[in-house]
Coordinates of N, CA, C and O in Angstrom, one line a residue:
M108 N 56.7 79.9 88.6 CA 55.7 79.3 89.4 C 55.7 77.8 89.2 O 55.9 77.3 88.0
T109 N 55.6 77.0 90.2 CA 55.7 75.6 90.1 C 54.5 75.0 89.5 O 53.4 75.3 89.8
P110 N 54.7 74.1 88.5 CA 53.5 73.5 87.9 C 52.8 72.6 88.9 O 53.4 72.1 89.8
V111 N 51.5 72.5 88.7 CA 50.6 71.8 89.7 C 49.8 70.7 89.0 O 49.2 70.9 88.0
L112 N 49.9 69.5 89.6 CA 49.1 68.4 89.2 C 48.0 68.3 90.2 O 48.2 67.9 91.4
L113 N 46.7 68.7 89.9 CA 45.6 68.7 90.8 C 44.9 67.4 90.9 O 44.5 66.9 89.9
V114 N 44.8 66.9 92.1 CA 44.1 65.6 92.3 C 42.9 65.9 93.3 O 43.1 66.4 94.4
E115 N 41.7 65.6 92.9 CA 40.5 65.8 93.7 C 40.2 64.5 94.4 O 40.1 63.5 93.8
L116 N 40.0 64.6 95.7 CA 39.7 63.5 96.6 C 38.3 63.6 97.2 O 37.9 64.7 97.6
N117 N 37.5 62.5 97.3 CA 36.2 62.5 98.0 C 35.2 63.5 97.4 O 34.3 63.9 98.1
R118 N 35.3 63.8 96.1 CA 34.3 64.8 95.6 C 33.0 64.1 95.4 O 32.0 64.7 95.7
G119 N 33.0 62.9 94.9 CA 31.7 62.2 94.6 C 31.3 61.4 95.8 O 30.2 61.4 96.3
E120 N 32.2 60.6 96.3 CA 32.0 59.7 97.4 C 33.3 59.4 98.1 O 34.4 59.8 97.6
L121 N 33.3 58.8 99.3 CA 34.4 58.5 100.1 C 35.4 57.7 99.2 O 35.1 56.7 98.6
H122 N 36.7 58.0 99.3 CA 37.8 57.4 98.6 C 37.8 57.6 97.1 O 38.6 57.0 96.4
D123 N 37.0 58.5 96.6 CA 36.9 58.8 95.2 C 38.2 59.6 94.8 O 38.5 60.5 95.5
V124 N 38.8 59.3 93.7 CA 40.0 60.0 93.2 C 39.8 60.4 91.8 O 39.5 59.6 91.0
E125 N 40.0 61.7 91.6 CA 39.9 62.3 90.2 C 41.2 63.0 89.9 O 41.7 63.8 90.7
A126 N 41.8 62.6 88.8 CA 43.0 63.2 88.3 C 43.1 63.2 86.8 O 42.4 62.4 86.2
P127 N 43.9 64.1 86.2 CA 44.0 64.1 84.8 C 44.7 62.8 84.3 O 45.4 62.2 85.0
A128 N 44.4 62.5 83.0 CA 45.0 61.2 82.5 C 46.5 61.5 82.2 O 47.3 60.5 82.3
E129 N 46.9 62.7 81.8 CA 48.3 63.0 81.4 C 48.8 64.3 82.1 O 48.0 65.2 82.4
F130 N 50.1 64.3 82.3 CA 50.7 65.5 82.8 C 52.1 65.6 82.3 O 52.8 64.6 82.2
A131 N 52.5 66.8 81.8 CA 53.9 66.9 81.2 C 54.6 68.1 81.9 O 53.9 69.1 82.2
T132 N 55.9 68.0 82.2 CA 56.6 69.0 82.8 C 58.1 68.9 82.5 O 58.6 67.8 82.1
A133 N 58.8 70.0 82.6 CA 60.3 70.0 82.4 C 61.0 70.4 83.7 O 62.2 70.6 83.7
E134 N 60.2 70.6 84.7 CA 60.7 71.1 86.0 C 60.0 70.5 87.1 O 59.0 69.8 87.0
P135 N 60.5 70.7 88.4 CA 59.9 70.1 89.5 C 58.4 70.6 89.6 O 58.1 71.7 89.2
F136 N 57.5 69.7 90.1 CA 56.1 70.1 90.2 C 55.6 69.7 91.5 O 56.2 69.1 92.4
S137 N 54.3 70.0 91.7 CA 53.6 69.7 93.0 C 52.3 68.9 92.7 O 51.6 69.3 91.8
V138 N 52.1 67.9 93.4 CA 50.8 67.1 93.4 C 50.0 67.7 94.5 O 50.3 67.6 95.7
E139 N 48.9 68.4 94.1 CA 48.0 69.0 95.1 C 46.9 68.1 95.3 O 46.1 67.8 94.5
L140 N 46.8 67.6 96.6 CA 45.7 66.7 97.0 C 44.6 67.5 97.6 O 44.7 67.9 98.8
R141 N 43.5 67.8 96.9 CA 42.4 68.6 97.4 C 41.3 67.7 97.9 O 40.6 67.0 97.1
N142 N 41.1 67.6 99.2 CA 40.1 66.8 99.8 C 38.8 67.5 100.0 O 38.7 68.5 100.7
H143 N 37.7 67.0 99.4 CA 36.4 67.6 99.5 C 35.5 66.9 100.6 O 34.4 67.3 100.8
G144 N 36.0 65.9 101.3 CA 35.2 65.2 102.2 C 35.9 64.8 103.5 O 36.7 65.6 104.0
E145 N 35.7 63.6 104.0 CA 36.3 63.1 105.2 C 37.8 62.9 105.0 O 38.3 62.8 103.9
A146 N 38.5 62.9 106.2 CA 39.9 62.7 106.2 C 40.2 61.3 105.5 O 39.4 60.4 105.7
V147 N 41.4 61.2 104.8 CA 41.6 60.0 104.1 C 43.2 59.8 104.0 O 43.9 60.8 104.0
H148 N 43.6 58.6 104.0 CA 45.0 58.2 103.7 C 45.2 58.1 102.2 O 44.3 57.5 101.5
V149 N 46.2 58.7 101.7 CA 46.5 58.7 100.3 C 47.9 58.2 100.1 O 48.9 58.6 100.8
H150 N 48.1 57.3 99.1 CA 49.4 56.8 98.8 C 49.8 57.3 97.4 O 49.0 57.1 96.4
V151 N 50.9 58.0 97.2 CA 51.4 58.5 96.0 C 52.7 57.7 95.6 O 53.6 57.7 96.4
R152 N 52.7 57.1 94.4 CA 53.8 56.3 94.1 C 54.2 56.4 92.6 O 53.3 56.5 91.7
A153 N 55.5 56.5 92.3 CA 55.9 56.6 90.9 C 56.4 55.2 90.5 O 57.0 54.5 91.2
D154 N 56.1 54.9 89.2 CA 56.6 53.6 88.7 C 58.1 53.7 88.4 O 58.7 54.7 88.6
E155 N 58.6 52.6 88.0 CA 60.1 52.5 87.8 C 60.6 53.5 86.7 O 61.6 54.1 86.9
A156 N 59.9 53.6 85.6 CA 60.3 54.6 84.6 C 60.3 56.0 85.1 O 61.3 56.8 84.9
L157 N 59.3 56.4 85.8 CA 59.2 57.8 86.3 C 60.2 58.0 87.5 O 60.8 59.0 87.6
S158 N 60.4 56.9 88.3 CA 61.3 57.0 89.4 C 62.7 57.3 89.0 O 63.5 57.8 89.7
S159 N 63.0 56.9 87.7 CA 64.4 57.1 87.3 C 64.7 58.6 87.0 O 65.9 59.0 87.0
V160 N 63.7 59.5 86.9 CA 64.0 60.9 86.7 C 63.2 61.8 87.6 O 63.4 63.0 87.6
A161 N 62.4 61.2 88.5 CA 61.6 62.0 89.4 C 61.6 61.4 90.7 O 61.6 60.2 90.9
R162 N 61.5 62.2 91.8 CA 61.5 61.7 93.1 C 60.4 62.4 93.9 O 60.2 63.6 93.8
I163 N 59.6 61.7 94.7 CA 58.6 62.2 95.6 C 59.3 62.7 96.8 O 59.9 61.8 97.5
D164 N 59.2 64.0 97.1 CA 60.0 64.5 98.2 C 59.5 64.3 99.6 O 60.0 64.9 100.6
T165 N 58.4 63.6 99.7 CA 57.8 63.3 101.1 C 57.5 61.8 101.1 O 57.6 61.1 100.1
D166 N 57.2 61.3 102.3 CA 56.7 59.9 102.4 C 55.5 59.8 101.5 O 54.6 60.6 101.5
G167 N 55.5 58.7 100.7 CA 54.4 58.5 99.8 C 53.1 58.2 100.4 O 52.0 58.2 99.8
N168 N 53.0 57.9 101.7 CA 51.8 57.6 102.4 C 51.4 58.8 103.2 O 52.0 59.2 104.2
L169 N 50.3 59.5 102.8 CA 49.9 60.8 103.4 C 48.6 60.7 104.1 O 47.7 59.9 103.6
F170 N 48.3 61.5 105.1 CA 47.0 61.6 105.7 C 46.5 63.0 105.4 O 47.1 64.0 105.8
V171 N 45.4 63.1 104.6 CA 44.9 64.4 104.2 C 43.7 64.7 105.0 O 42.7 63.9 105.0
E172 N 43.7 65.7 105.8 CA 42.6 66.1 106.7 C 41.4 66.5 105.9 O 41.4 66.8 104.7
R173 N 40.3 66.5 106.6 CA 39.0 66.8 106.0 C 39.0 68.2 105.5 O 39.5 69.1 106.1
E174 N 38.5 68.4 104.3 CA 38.3 69.7 103.6 C 39.6 70.5 103.6 O 39.6 71.7 103.8
T175 N 40.7 69.9 103.3 CA 42.0 70.6 103.2 C 42.7 70.2 101.9 O 42.3 69.3 101.2
T176 N 43.8 70.9 101.6 CA 44.6 70.6 100.4 C 46.0 70.4 101.0 O 46.5 71.2 101.7
Q177 N 46.6 69.3 100.5 CA 48.0 69.0 100.9 C 48.8 68.9 99.7 O 48.4 68.3 98.6
S178 N 50.0 69.5 99.7 CA 50.9 69.5 98.6 C 52.0 68.5 98.7 O 52.6 68.3 99.8
V179 N 52.3 67.8 97.6 CA 53.4 66.8 97.6 C 54.4 67.2 96.6 O 54.1 67.1 95.4
P180 N 55.5 67.7 97.0 CA 56.5 68.1 96.0 C 57.2 67.0 95.3 O 57.5 65.9 95.9
V181 N 57.4 67.1 94.0 CA 58.1 66.1 93.2 C 59.2 66.7 92.5 O 59.1 67.7 91.7
G182 N 60.4 66.2 92.8 CA 61.6 66.8 92.1 C 61.8 66.1 90.8 O 61.5 64.9 90.6
V183 N 62.4 66.8 89.8 CA 62.6 66.3 88.5 C 64.0 66.5 88.1 O 64.5 67.6 88.2
E184 N 64.7 65.5 87.5 CA 66.0 65.7 87.0 C 66.0 66.2 85.5 O 65.0 66.1 84.8
D185 N 67.1 66.8 85.1 CA 67.2 67.3 83.7 C 67.3 66.0 82.8 O 68.1 65.1 83.2
V186 N 66.6 66.0 81.7 CA 66.7 64.9 80.8 C 67.0 65.4 79.4 O 66.7 66.5 79.1
D187 N 67.6 64.5 78.6 CA 68.0 64.9 77.2 C 66.8 64.6 76.2 O 66.7 65.2 75.2
S188 N 66.0 63.5 76.6 CA 64.9 63.2 75.8 C 63.7 62.9 76.7 O 63.9 62.6 77.9
P189 N 62.5 63.0 76.2 CA 61.3 62.8 77.1 C 61.3 61.4 77.8 O 61.6 60.4 77.1
V190 N 60.9 61.4 79.0 CA 60.8 60.2 79.8 C 59.3 60.1 80.3 O 58.9 61.0 80.9
T191 N 58.6 59.0 80.0 CA 57.3 58.9 80.4 C 57.1 57.7 81.4 O 57.7 56.6 81.1
G192 N 56.4 58.0 82.4 CA 56.1 56.9 83.4 C 54.7 57.2 84.0 O 54.0 58.1 83.6
T193 N 54.3 56.5 85.0 CA 53.0 56.7 85.6 C 53.2 57.0 87.1 O 54.1 56.5 87.8
L194 N 52.3 57.9 87.6 CA 52.2 58.3 89.0 C 50.9 57.7 89.4 O 49.8 58.0 88.8
E195 N 50.9 56.9 90.5 CA 49.7 56.3 91.0 C 49.3 57.0 92.3 O 50.1 57.2 93.2
I196 N 48.0 57.3 92.3 CA 47.4 57.9 93.5 C 46.3 56.9 94.0 O 45.4 56.7 93.3
A197 N 46.5 56.4 95.2 CA 45.5 55.4 95.7 C 45.0 55.8 97.1 O 45.7 56.5 97.9
T198 N 43.7 55.5 97.3 CA 43.1 55.8 98.6 C 42.4 54.5 99.0 O 42.3 53.5 98.3
G199 N 41.8 54.5 100.2 CA 41.0 53.3 100.7 C 41.9 52.1 100.7 O 41.4 51.0 100.3
Y200 N 43.2 52.2 101.1 CA 44.1 51.1 101.2 C 44.2 50.4 99.9 O 44.3 49.1 99.8
G201 N 44.2 51.2 98.8 CA 44.4 50.6 97.5 C 43.1 50.3 96.7 O 43.2 49.8 95.6
S202 N 42.0 50.4 97.4 CA 40.7 50.1 96.8 C 40.3 51.0 95.6 O 39.7 50.6 94.7
E203 N 40.7 52.3 95.7 CA 40.5 53.3 94.6 C 41.9 53.8 94.2 O 42.7 54.2 95.0
K204 N 42.1 53.7 92.9 CA 43.4 54.2 92.3 C 43.1 55.0 91.0 O 42.2 54.7 90.3
R205 N 44.0 55.9 90.8 CA 44.1 56.6 89.5 C 45.5 56.7 89.1 O 46.4 56.9 90.0
T206 N 45.8 56.5 87.9 CA 47.2 56.6 87.4 C 47.2 57.8 86.4 O 46.3 58.0 85.6
V207 N 48.3 58.6 86.5 CA 48.5 59.7 85.6 C 49.8 59.4 84.8 O 50.8 59.1 85.4
E208 N 49.7 59.5 83.5 CA 50.9 59.4 82.7 C 51.6 60.7 82.7 O 51.2 61.7 82.2
V209 N 52.8 60.6 83.4 CA 53.6 61.8 83.5 C 54.8 61.8 82.6 O 55.5 60.7 82.5
T210 N 55.0 62.8 81.8 CA 56.1 62.9 80.9 C 57.0 64.0 81.4 O 56.6 65.2 81.5
V211 N 58.3 63.7 81.6 CA 59.3 64.6 82.0 C 60.0 65.0 80.7 O 60.6 64.1 80.0
E212 N 59.9 66.3 80.3 CA 60.5 66.7 79.0 C 61.8 67.4 79.3 O 62.1 67.9 80.3
P213 N 62.7 67.5 78.2 CA 63.9 68.2 78.3 C 63.6 69.7 78.5 O 62.6 70.2 78.0
A214 N 64.4 70.4 79.3 CA 64.3 71.8 79.6 C 64.5 72.5 78.3 O 65.4 72.2 77.5
S215 N 63.7 73.5 78.0 CA 63.8 74.3 76.8 C 65.0 75.3 77.0 O 65.2 76.0 78.0
D216 N 65.9 75.3 75.9 CA 67.1 76.2 76.0 C 66.7 77.6 75.7 O 67.3 78.5 76.1
S217 N 65.7 77.8 74.8 CA 65.3 79.2 74.5 C 64.5 79.7 75.7 O 63.7 79.1 76.3
R218 N 64.9 80.9 76.0 CA 64.2 81.6 77.1 C 62.9 82.2 76.6 O 62.8 83.4 76.4
S219 N 61.9 81.4 76.4 CA 60.6 81.9 75.9 C 59.8 82.4 77.0 O 59.9 82.1 78.1
V220 N 58.9 83.3 76.6 CA 57.9 83.9 77.5 C 56.5 83.5 77.0 O 56.2 83.7 75.8
D221 N 55.7 83.0 77.9 CA 54.3 82.7 77.5 C 53.5 84.0 77.3 O 53.6 84.8 78.2
V222 N 52.9 84.1 76.2 CA 52.1 85.3 75.9 C 50.7 84.9 75.7 O 50.3 84.0 74.9
D223 N 49.8 85.6 76.4 CA 48.4 85.3 76.2 C 47.7 86.5 75.5 O 48.3 87.5 75.2
E224 N 46.4 86.4 75.3 CA 45.7 87.4 74.5 C 45.5 88.7 75.1 O 45.3 89.7 74.5
T225 N 45.8 88.8 76.5 CA 45.6 90.1 77.1 C 46.7 91.1 76.7 O 46.5 92.3 76.8
L226 N 47.8 90.6 76.2 CA 48.9 91.5 75.8 C 48.6 92.1 74.4 O 49.2 93.1 74.0
S227 N 47.6 91.6 73.7 CA 47.3 92.2 72.4 C 46.4 93.4 72.5 O 46.2 94.1 71.6
R228 N 45.8 93.6 73.7 CA 45.0 94.8 73.9 C 45.8 95.9 74.6 O 46.6 95.7 75.4
P229 N 45.5 97.2 74.2 CA 46.2 98.3 74.8 C 45.9 98.4 76.3 O 44.7 98.1 76.7
A230 N 46.8 98.9 77.1 CA 46.6 99.1 78.5 C 45.7 100.3 78.7 O 45.9 101.3 78.0
H231 N 44.9 100.2 79.7 CA 44.0 101.4 80.0 C 44.8 102.3 80.9 O 45.3 101.8 81.9
T232 N 44.8 103.6 80.7 CA 45.5 104.5 81.5 C 44.5 105.4 82.2 O 43.4 105.6 81.8
E233 N 45.0 106.0 83.3 CA 44.1 106.9 84.1 C 43.8 108.2 83.3 O 42.8 108.8 83.6
S234 N 44.7 108.5 82.4 CA 44.5 109.8 81.7 C 43.5 109.7 80.5 O 43.2 110.7 79.9
E235 N 42.9 108.6 80.3 CA 41.9 108.5 79.2 C 40.7 109.3 79.6 O 40.3 109.4 80.7
A236 N 40.1 109.9 78.5 CA 38.9 110.7 78.8 C 37.7 109.9 79.3 O 37.6 108.7 78.9
D237 N 37.0 110.5 80.2 CA 35.8 109.9 80.7 C 34.7 109.8 79.6 O 34.3 110.9 79.1
T238 N 34.2 108.6 79.3 CA 33.3 108.5 78.2 C 31.8 108.4 78.8 O 30.9 108.1 78.0
T239 N 31.7 108.7 80.1 CA 30.3 108.6 80.7 C 29.5 109.8 80.1 O 30.0 110.9 80.2
P240 N 28.3 109.6 79.7 CA 27.5 110.7 79.2 C 27.2 111.7 80.2 O 27.2 111.4 81.4
L241 N 27.1 113.0 79.8 CA 26.9 114.1 80.7 C 25.7 113.9 81.6 O 25.7 114.2 82.8
G242 N 24.6 113.4 81.1 CA 23.4 113.2 81.8 C 23.6 112.2 83.0 O 23.1 112.4 84.1
A243 N 24.4 111.2 82.7 CA 24.6 110.2 83.7 C 25.5 110.8 84.8 O 25.4 110.5 86.0
R244 N 26.5 111.6 84.4 CA 27.4 112.2 85.4 C 26.6 113.2 86.3 O 26.8 113.2 87.5
L245 N 25.7 114.0 85.7 CA 24.9 114.9 86.5 C 23.9 114.2 87.4 O 23.7 114.6 88.5
A246 N 23.4 113.1 86.9 CA 22.4 112.3 87.7 C 23.2 111.7 89.0 O 22.6 111.6 90.0
G247 N 24.4 111.4 88.8 CA 25.2 110.9 89.9 C 25.5 112.0 90.9 O 25.7 111.7 92.1
A248 N 25.6 113.2 90.5 CA 26.0 114.3 91.4 C 24.8 114.9 92.1 O 24.9 115.4 93.2
L249 N 23.6 114.8 91.5 CA 22.4 115.3 92.1 C 21.8 114.3 93.2 O 22.0 113.1 93.1
P250 N 21.1 114.9 94.2 CA 20.6 114.0 95.2 C 19.5 113.1 94.6 O 18.8 113.5 93.7
G251 N 19.3 112.0 95.2 CA 18.3 111.0 94.8 C 16.9 111.4 95.1 O 16.6 112.4 95.8
R252 N 15.9 110.7 94.6 CA 14.5 111.0 94.7 C 14.1 111.0 96.2 O 13.2 111.8 96.6
R253 N 14.7 110.2 97.0 CA 14.3 110.1 98.4 C 14.8 111.3 99.2 O 14.3 111.6 100.3
V254 N 15.8 112.0 98.7 CA 16.4 113.1 99.4 C 15.7 114.4 99.1 O 15.6 115.3 100.0
V255 N 15.1 114.6 97.9 CA 14.5 115.8 97.5 C 13.3 116.2 98.5 O 13.3 117.4 98.9
P256 N 12.4 115.4 98.9 CA 11.4 115.8 99.9 C 12.0 116.3 101.2 O 11.5 117.3 101.8
V257 N 13.0 115.7 101.6 CA 13.7 116.1 102.9 C 14.3 117.5 102.7 O 14.2 118.3 103.6
L258 N 14.9 117.7 101.6 CA 15.5 119.0 101.3 C 14.4 120.1 101.3 O 14.6 121.2 101.8
L259 N 13.3 119.8 100.6 CA 12.2 120.8 100.6 C 11.6 121.1 102.0 O 11.3 122.2 102.3
L260 N 11.5 120.0 102.8 CA 11.0 120.2 104.2 C 12.0 121.1 105.0 O 11.5 121.9 105.8
A261 N 13.3 120.9 104.8 CA 14.3 121.7 105.5 C 14.2 123.1 105.1 O 14.3 124.0 105.9
L262 N 14.0 123.4 103.8 CA 13.8 124.8 103.3 C 12.6 125.4 103.9 O 12.6 126.6 104.3
V263 N 11.5 124.7 104.0 CA 10.2 125.2 104.5 C 10.4 125.5 106.0 O 10.0 126.6 106.5
A264 N 11.1 124.6 106.8 CA 11.4 124.8 108.2 C 12.2 126.1 108.4 O 12.0 126.9 109.3
L265 N 13.2 126.3 107.5 CA 14.1 127.5 107.7 C 13.3 128.7 107.3 O 13.4 129.8 108.0
A266 N 12.4 128.7 106.3 CA 11.6 129.8 106.0 C 10.6 130.2 107.1 O 10.5 131.4 107.4
V267 N 10.0 129.2 107.7 CA 9.0 129.4 108.8 C 9.8 130.0 110.0 O 9.3 131.0 110.6
T268 N 11.0 129.5 110.3 CA 11.8 130.0 111.4 C 12.2 131.4 111.2 O 12.1 132.3 112.1
A269 N 12.6 131.8 110.0 CA 13.0 133.1 109.7 C 11.8 134.1 109.8 O 11.9 135.2 110.3
A270 N 10.6 133.6 109.4 CA 9.4 134.5 109.4 C 9.0 134.7 110.9 O 8.6 135.8 111.3
V271 N 9.1 133.7 111.8 CA 8.7 133.8 113.2 C 9.7 134.7 113.9 O 9.3 135.6 114.7
V272 N 11.0 134.6 113.6 CA 12.0 135.4 114.2 C 11.8 136.9 113.8 O 11.9 137.8 114.6
N273 N 11.4 137.1 112.6 CA 11.2 138.4 112.1 C 9.9 139.0 112.7 O 9.9 140.2 113.0
A274 N 8.9 138.2 112.9 CA 7.6 138.7 113.4 C 7.7 139.0 115.0 O 7.2 140.0 115.5
I275 N 8.3 138.0 115.7 CA 8.4 138.1 117.1 C 9.9 138.4 117.5 O 10.7 137.4 117.5
R276 N 10.2 139.6 117.8 CA 11.6 139.9 118.0 C 11.9 139.7 119.5 O 11.9 140.7 120.3
S277 N 12.1 138.5 119.9 CA 12.3 138.1 121.3 C 13.6 137.3 121.4 O 13.9 136.4 120.5
P278 N 14.4 137.5 122.5 CA 15.6 136.6 122.6 C 15.3 135.1 122.7 O 16.1 134.3 122.2
A279 N 14.2 134.8 123.3 CA 13.9 133.3 123.5 C 13.5 132.7 122.1 O 13.9 131.6 121.8
V280 N 12.8 133.5 121.3 CA 12.5 133.0 120.0 C 13.7 132.9 119.1 O 13.9 132.0 118.3
L281 N 14.7 133.9 119.3 CA 15.9 133.8 118.5 C 16.7 132.6 118.9 O 17.3 131.9 118.0
V282 N 16.8 132.2 120.2 CA 17.5 131.0 120.6 C 16.8 129.8 120.0 O 17.5 128.9 119.5
G283 N 15.5 129.7 120.1 CA 14.7 128.6 119.5 C 15.0 128.5 118.0 O 15.1 127.4 117.5
A284 N 15.0 129.6 117.3 CA 15.3 129.6 115.9 C 16.7 129.1 115.6 O 16.9 128.3 114.6
G285 N 17.7 129.4 116.5 CA 19.0 128.9 116.3 C 19.1 127.4 116.4 O 19.8 126.7 115.7
V286 N 18.3 126.9 117.4 CA 18.3 125.4 117.6 C 17.7 124.8 116.4 O 18.2 123.7 115.9
V287 N 16.6 125.3 115.8 CA 16.0 124.8 114.6 C 16.9 124.8 113.5 O 17.1 123.8 112.7
V288 N 17.6 125.9 113.2 CA 18.5 126.0 112.1 C 19.7 125.0 112.3 O 20.1 124.3 111.3
G289 N 20.2 124.9 113.5 CA 21.3 123.9 113.8 C 20.8 122.5 113.5 O 21.6 121.7 112.9
A290 N 19.6 122.1 113.9 CA 19.1 120.8 113.7 C 18.9 120.5 112.3 O 19.2 119.4 111.8
V291 N 18.4 121.5 111.5 CA 18.2 121.3 110.1 C 19.6 121.1 109.4 O 19.7 120.2 108.5
L292 N 20.6 121.9 109.8 CA 21.9 121.7 109.1 C 22.5 120.4 109.4 O 23.1 119.7 108.6
V293 N 22.4 119.9 110.7 CA 23.0 118.6 111.1 C 22.2 117.5 110.3 O 22.9 116.6 109.7
A294 N 20.9 117.6 110.1 CA 20.2 116.6 109.4 C 20.6 116.6 107.9 O 20.7 115.6 107.3
L295 N 20.8 117.8 107.3 CA 21.2 117.9 105.9 C 22.6 117.3 105.7 O 22.8 116.6 104.7
V296 N 23.5 117.6 106.6 CA 24.9 117.0 106.5 C 24.9 115.5 106.6 O 25.5 114.8 105.8
S297 N 24.1 115.0 107.5 CA 24.1 113.5 107.7 C 23.3 112.9 106.5 O 23.7 111.7 106.1
L298 N 22.4 113.6 105.9 CA 21.6 113.0 104.8 C 22.5 113.0 103.5 O 22.4 112.0 102.7
L299 N 23.3 114.0 103.3 CA 24.0 114.1 102.1 C 25.4 113.4 102.1 O 26.1 113.4 101.2
R300 N 25.7 112.8 103.2 CA 27.0 112.0 103.3 C 27.0 110.8 102.4 O 26.1 110.1 102.2

């Protein structure tokens, strides 16, 4: 991943430039111009010392649109010993400037790997036992408080329908009971989804 030197533009006021005081790298990097306000012209220039080992891969005079980020690639040569120079970022036709002390370091010969603290913790696997208490798992499986009255009403409707069908043995009542049972089942399915 390419190292990034982040420069904030127009965060406080027009032509405001915020950048770190120092930056060190042993490889090509990118100057990210993040504009928080109105469109602005930005000039990026390396001094003589930095220019001897680094080159700005675009025209140093850039136009950064409103609320956008523009990347300026900077190529870096291999060096035997650290070389330090300054990178100047200017806006407002030079009225606002920030300089960043950039150090180009020799490339490391050892193939090291950056290790952070997340590697010191064991990885979580899918096969680990569920530590959720049984009561909480049952509560998640049971219907909520708002569903229980509807379920009770559905049971009462089915019981009344069965009693009416049993008392009045008529084909019309049987069809009406079928409609009631179907409506209750549809309501229950949509409620429990």
